[in-house]
XYZ file of C-alpha atoms in Angstrom:
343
model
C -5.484 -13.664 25.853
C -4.229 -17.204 26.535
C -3.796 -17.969 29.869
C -0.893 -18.579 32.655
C -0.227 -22.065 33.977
C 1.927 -22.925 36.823
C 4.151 -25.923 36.519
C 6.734 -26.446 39.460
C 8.346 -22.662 40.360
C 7.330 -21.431 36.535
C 4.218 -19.327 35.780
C 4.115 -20.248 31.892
C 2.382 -18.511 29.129
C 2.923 -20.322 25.343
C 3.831 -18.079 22.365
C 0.797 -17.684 19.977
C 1.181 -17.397 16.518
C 0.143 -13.641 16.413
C 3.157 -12.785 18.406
C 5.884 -14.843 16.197
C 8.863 -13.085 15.927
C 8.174 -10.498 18.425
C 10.489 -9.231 20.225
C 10.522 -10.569 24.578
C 10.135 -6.857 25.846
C 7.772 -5.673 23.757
C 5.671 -8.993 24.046
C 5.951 -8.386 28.011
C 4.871 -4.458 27.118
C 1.405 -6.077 25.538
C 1.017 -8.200 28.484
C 1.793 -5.941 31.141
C 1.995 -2.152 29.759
C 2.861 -0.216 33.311
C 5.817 -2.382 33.603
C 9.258 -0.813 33.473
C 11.332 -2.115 30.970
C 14.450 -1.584 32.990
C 12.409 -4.226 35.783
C 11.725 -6.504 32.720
C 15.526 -6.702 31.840
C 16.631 -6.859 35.778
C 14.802 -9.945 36.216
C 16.031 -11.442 32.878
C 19.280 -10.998 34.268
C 18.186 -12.512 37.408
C 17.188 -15.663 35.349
C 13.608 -14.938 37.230
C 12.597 -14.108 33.496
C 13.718 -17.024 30.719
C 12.400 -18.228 27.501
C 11.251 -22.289 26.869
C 11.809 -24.227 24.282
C 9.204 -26.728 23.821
C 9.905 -29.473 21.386
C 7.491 -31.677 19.776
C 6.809 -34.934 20.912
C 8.839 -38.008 19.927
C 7.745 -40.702 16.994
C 7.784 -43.041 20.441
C 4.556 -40.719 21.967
C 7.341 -39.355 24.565
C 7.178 -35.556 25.385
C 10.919 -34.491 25.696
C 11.960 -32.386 28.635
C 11.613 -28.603 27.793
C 14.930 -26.682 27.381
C 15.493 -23.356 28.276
C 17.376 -20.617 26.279
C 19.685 -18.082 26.430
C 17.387 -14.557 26.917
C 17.539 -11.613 26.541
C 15.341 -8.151 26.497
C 15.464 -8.309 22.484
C 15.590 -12.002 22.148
C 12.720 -12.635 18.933
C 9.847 -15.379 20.484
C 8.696 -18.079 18.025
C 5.075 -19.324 18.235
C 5.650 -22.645 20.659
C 7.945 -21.282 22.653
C 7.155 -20.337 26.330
C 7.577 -17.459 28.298
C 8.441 -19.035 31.883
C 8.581 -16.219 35.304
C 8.867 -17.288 38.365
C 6.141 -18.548 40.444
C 6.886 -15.733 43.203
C 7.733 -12.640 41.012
C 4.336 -13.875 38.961
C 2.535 -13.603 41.960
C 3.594 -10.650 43.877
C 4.486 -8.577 41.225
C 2.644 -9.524 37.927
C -0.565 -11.276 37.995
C -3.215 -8.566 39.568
C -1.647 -6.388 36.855
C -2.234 -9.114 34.066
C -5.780 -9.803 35.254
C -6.568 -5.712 35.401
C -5.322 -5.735 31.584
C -6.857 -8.517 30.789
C -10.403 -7.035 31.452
C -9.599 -3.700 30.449
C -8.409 -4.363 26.855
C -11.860 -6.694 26.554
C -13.866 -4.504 27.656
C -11.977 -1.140 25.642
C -12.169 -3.329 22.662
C -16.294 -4.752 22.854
C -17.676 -0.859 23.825
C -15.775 0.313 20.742
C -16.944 -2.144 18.696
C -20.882 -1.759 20.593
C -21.119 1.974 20.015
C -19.792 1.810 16.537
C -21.586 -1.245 15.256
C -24.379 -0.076 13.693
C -23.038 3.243 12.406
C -23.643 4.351 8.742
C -19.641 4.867 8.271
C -19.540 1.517 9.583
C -22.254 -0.215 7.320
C -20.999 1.998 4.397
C -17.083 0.665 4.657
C -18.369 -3.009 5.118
C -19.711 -2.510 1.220
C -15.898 -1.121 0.362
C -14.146 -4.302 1.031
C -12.682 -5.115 -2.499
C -10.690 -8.118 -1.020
C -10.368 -10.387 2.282
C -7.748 -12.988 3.424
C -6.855 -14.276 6.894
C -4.256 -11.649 6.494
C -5.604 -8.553 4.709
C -8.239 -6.428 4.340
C -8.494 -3.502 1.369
C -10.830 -1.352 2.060
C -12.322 1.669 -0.784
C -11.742 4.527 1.363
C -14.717 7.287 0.707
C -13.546 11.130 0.159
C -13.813 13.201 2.942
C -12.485 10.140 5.873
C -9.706 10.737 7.744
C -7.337 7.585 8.161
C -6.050 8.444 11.924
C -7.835 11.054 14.176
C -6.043 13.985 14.719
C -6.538 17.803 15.964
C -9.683 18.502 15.619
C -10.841 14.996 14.744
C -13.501 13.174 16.499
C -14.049 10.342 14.380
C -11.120 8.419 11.563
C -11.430 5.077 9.785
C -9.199 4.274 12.877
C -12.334 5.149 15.160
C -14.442 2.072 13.383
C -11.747 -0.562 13.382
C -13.168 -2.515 16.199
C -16.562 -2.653 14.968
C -15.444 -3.677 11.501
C -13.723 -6.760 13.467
C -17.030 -7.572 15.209
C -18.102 -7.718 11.574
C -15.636 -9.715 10.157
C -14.014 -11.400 12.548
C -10.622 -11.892 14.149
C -7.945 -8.938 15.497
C -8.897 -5.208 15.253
C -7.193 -4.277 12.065
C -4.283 -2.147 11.480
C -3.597 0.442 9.711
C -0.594 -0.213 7.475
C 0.198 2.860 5.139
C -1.843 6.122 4.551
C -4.462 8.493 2.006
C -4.921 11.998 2.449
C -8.298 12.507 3.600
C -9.157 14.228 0.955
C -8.349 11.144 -1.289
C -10.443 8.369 -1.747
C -9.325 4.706 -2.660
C -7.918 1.645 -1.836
C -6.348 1.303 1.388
C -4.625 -1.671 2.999
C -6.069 -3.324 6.569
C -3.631 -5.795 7.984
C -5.413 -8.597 10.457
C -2.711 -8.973 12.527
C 0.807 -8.325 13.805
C 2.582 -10.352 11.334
C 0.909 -9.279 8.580
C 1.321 -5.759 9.464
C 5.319 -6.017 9.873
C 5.027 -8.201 6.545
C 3.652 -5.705 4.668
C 5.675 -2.857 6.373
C 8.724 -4.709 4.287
C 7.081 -4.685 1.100
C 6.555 -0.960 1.070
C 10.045 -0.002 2.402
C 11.439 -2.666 -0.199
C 9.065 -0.919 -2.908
C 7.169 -4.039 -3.881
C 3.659 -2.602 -3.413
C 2.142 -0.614 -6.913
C -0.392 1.754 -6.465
C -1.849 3.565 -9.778
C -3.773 6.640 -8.704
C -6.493 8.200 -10.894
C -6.614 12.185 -11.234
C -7.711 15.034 -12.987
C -5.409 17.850 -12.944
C -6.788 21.400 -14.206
C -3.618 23.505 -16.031
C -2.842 26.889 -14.389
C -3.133 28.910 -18.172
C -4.394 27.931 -21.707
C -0.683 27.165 -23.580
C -0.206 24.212 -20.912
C 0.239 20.791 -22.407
C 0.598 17.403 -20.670
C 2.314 14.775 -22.361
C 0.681 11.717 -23.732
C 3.310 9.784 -20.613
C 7.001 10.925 -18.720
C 8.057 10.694 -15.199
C 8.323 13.286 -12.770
C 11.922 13.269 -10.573
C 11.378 16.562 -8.265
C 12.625 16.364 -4.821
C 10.209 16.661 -1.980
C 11.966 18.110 1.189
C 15.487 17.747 0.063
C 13.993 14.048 -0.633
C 14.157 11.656 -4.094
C 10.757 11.636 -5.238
C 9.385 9.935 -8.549
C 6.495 9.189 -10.141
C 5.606 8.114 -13.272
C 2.228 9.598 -15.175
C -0.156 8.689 -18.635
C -2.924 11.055 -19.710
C -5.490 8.813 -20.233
C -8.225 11.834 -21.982
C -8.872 15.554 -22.008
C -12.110 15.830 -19.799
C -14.746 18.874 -20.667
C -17.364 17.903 -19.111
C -17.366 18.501 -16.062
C -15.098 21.564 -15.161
C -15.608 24.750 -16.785
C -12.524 24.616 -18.651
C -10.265 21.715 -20.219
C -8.668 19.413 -17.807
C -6.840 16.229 -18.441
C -7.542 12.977 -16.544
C -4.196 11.223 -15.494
C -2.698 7.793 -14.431
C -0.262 8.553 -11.700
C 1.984 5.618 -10.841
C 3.919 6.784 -7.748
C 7.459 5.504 -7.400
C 8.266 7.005 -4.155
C 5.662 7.452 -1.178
C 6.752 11.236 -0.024
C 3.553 13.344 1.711
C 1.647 14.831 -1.074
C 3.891 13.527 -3.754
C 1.353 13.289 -6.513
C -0.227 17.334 -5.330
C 2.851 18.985 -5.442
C 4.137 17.152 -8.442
C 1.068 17.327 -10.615
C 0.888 21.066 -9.520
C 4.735 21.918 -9.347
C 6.055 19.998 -12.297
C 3.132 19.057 -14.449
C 1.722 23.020 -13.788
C -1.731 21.226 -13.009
C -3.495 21.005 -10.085
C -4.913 18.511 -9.427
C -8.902 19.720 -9.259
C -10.502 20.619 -6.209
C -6.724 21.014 -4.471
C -7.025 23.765 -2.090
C -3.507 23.274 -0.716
C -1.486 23.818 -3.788
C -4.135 24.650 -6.422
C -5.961 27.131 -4.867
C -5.109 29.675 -7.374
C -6.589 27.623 -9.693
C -9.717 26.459 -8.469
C -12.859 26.310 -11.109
C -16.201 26.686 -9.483
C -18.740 23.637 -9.964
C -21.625 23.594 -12.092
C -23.832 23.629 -9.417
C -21.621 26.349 -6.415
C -24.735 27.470 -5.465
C -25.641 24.176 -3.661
C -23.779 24.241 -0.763
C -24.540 20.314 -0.104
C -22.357 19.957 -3.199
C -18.458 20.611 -1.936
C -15.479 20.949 -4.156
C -13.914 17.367 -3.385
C -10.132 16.555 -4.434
C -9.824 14.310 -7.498
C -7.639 12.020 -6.749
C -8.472 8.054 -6.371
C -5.796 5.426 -5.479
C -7.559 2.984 -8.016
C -5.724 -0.237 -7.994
C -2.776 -1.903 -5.554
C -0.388 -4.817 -6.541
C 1.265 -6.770 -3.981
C 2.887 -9.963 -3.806
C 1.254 -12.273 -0.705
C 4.041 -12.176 2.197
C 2.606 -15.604 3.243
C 2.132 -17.033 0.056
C 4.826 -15.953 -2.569
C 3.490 -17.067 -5.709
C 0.230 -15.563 -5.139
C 0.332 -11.664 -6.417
C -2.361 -10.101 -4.880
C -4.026 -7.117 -7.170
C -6.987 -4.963 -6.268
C -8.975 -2.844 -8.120
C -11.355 -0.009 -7.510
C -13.974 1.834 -9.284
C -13.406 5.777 -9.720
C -16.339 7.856 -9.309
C -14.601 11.259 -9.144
C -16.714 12.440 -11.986
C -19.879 12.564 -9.628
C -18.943 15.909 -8.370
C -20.837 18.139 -11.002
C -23.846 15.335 -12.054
């Protein structure tokens, strides 16, 4: 955290570029999170809480004077600006509590990232990064990880975050959009705040592609799959769509014919691809206990119980174009290793 500075009756902190375009209350919710945000507004309408404008320095060498202005609780901070409080609120009210965050967020942060470090999950992600920036990370998610803990859950790919930043430097990551835990694949990592809201558009805007890999078992023998169509069923009263391509029939490695798909979801609903694959498509997708459980084939090899019946389904590749670069398309892809269920 940068630090405060008192010039005349201001305690000043400057805007970083991590917190550009973040809103005044919530930035004073990361720096002080037992604060009231009715207080924080009282004493911006007190004036005892104002925003600076610091402008650059002249062609002449000479440092303009700093301008406030107008705040409010939802006014958006640009990196440069200052946060200015004054000198006796800071003191009596503020800066034991800033100090006591401070140290507690270091030190929350470094024992994560100590008791973590040396993990196997840990060591095993670090080999999944398919692709690093300042602003991304896409990680190959294994089967079987959670992406946020949850009843019941002791450990997520939320759990390692800090300890991959020890690794790799910079923020803790966040987590940006979700997989089922059941499903492996790529998964996006953002390195910071910005990125994380940029990338928050893209989805909601529908500029991210995803292409899933799966291979779908049909419920009885006179089922067919098209060579390609699209799929249009609601999900919970919601549009859903996604578009599909069977790629081959697969007999290998189930004890009856399956089909393996390209699934190119249009929509992001929960379980889109499961319930449409199984709903619409009357093909589970294999290993689906949810909604293909009446359809389950046994492995090869059921009577090793180190082997479990894993879900087939692999977000394999992700197109994006770079928020902070627009004429560079990101695209990442991922190998699918689905098939390594029955060796």
């Amino acid at each position: 955290m940068a630090r405060w500075t008192q010039q005349l009756r201001w305690f000043r902190h400057c805007i970083a570029p991590k917190d550009d375009r973040m809103r005044l209350d919530r930035w004073f919710r990361q720096q002080f999170p037992s604060l009231p945000n009715s207080f924080v507004q009282s004493q911006i309408r007190k004036r005892k809480i104002r925003v600076l404008e610091v402008a650059p320095a002249t062609a002449s060498g000479n440092a303009p004077t700093p301008a406030f202005v107008p705040t409010k609780a939802q006014s958006l901070l640009y990196a440069g600006q200052c946060v200015a409080i004054d000198a006796h609120l800071f003191r009596t009210r503020l800066q034991s509590e800033w100090e006591s965050n401070k140290a507690s967020t270091h030190a929350d942060e470094r024992a994560a990232a100590m008791s973590y470090a040396d993990d196997p999950v840990v060591q095993d992600l670090l080999t999944r990064i398919m692709y690093r920036d300042s602003n991304f990370l896409v990680v190959n998610k294994p089967h079987g990880l959670a992406v946020q803990g949850g009843s019941g859950l002791e450990r997520s790919l939320g759990t390692f975050l800090p300890a991959i930043a020890a690794h790799v430097g910079g923020e803790t990551p966040r987590l940006v959009h979700r997989l089922d835990k059941e499903t492996s694949g790529l998964l996006v990592l953002a390195r910071h705040r910005l990125a994380a809201a940029a990338f928050a558009e893209l989805l909601q805007s529908g500029r991210v592609s995803k292409t899933y890999r799966a291979i779908v078992c049909p419920v009885a023998p006179n089922v067919e799959i098209p060579e390609q169509g699209e799929i249009t069923l609601p999900i919970d009263g919601k549009p859903a769509h996604t578009r599909f391509e069977r790629t081959r029939t697969v007999t290998t490695i189930a004890p009856k014919k399956s089909y393996e798909l390209r699934l190119f979801p249009q929509s992001g609903r929960k379980h889109q691809l499961r319930i449409h694959c199984a709903e619409v498509l009357r093909s589970p997708i294999l290993g689906d206990r949810r909604y293909g459980r009446h359809n389950l084939p046994e492995p090869r090899n059921r009577r090793d119980p180190r082997v479990p019946l894993r879900l087939h389904l692999h977000a394999e590749r992700l197109v994006f174009p770079d928020p902070f670069a627009p004429t560079t398309i990101i695209d990442v892809c991922s190998r699918w290793d689905g098939i390594k269920t029955w060796p």
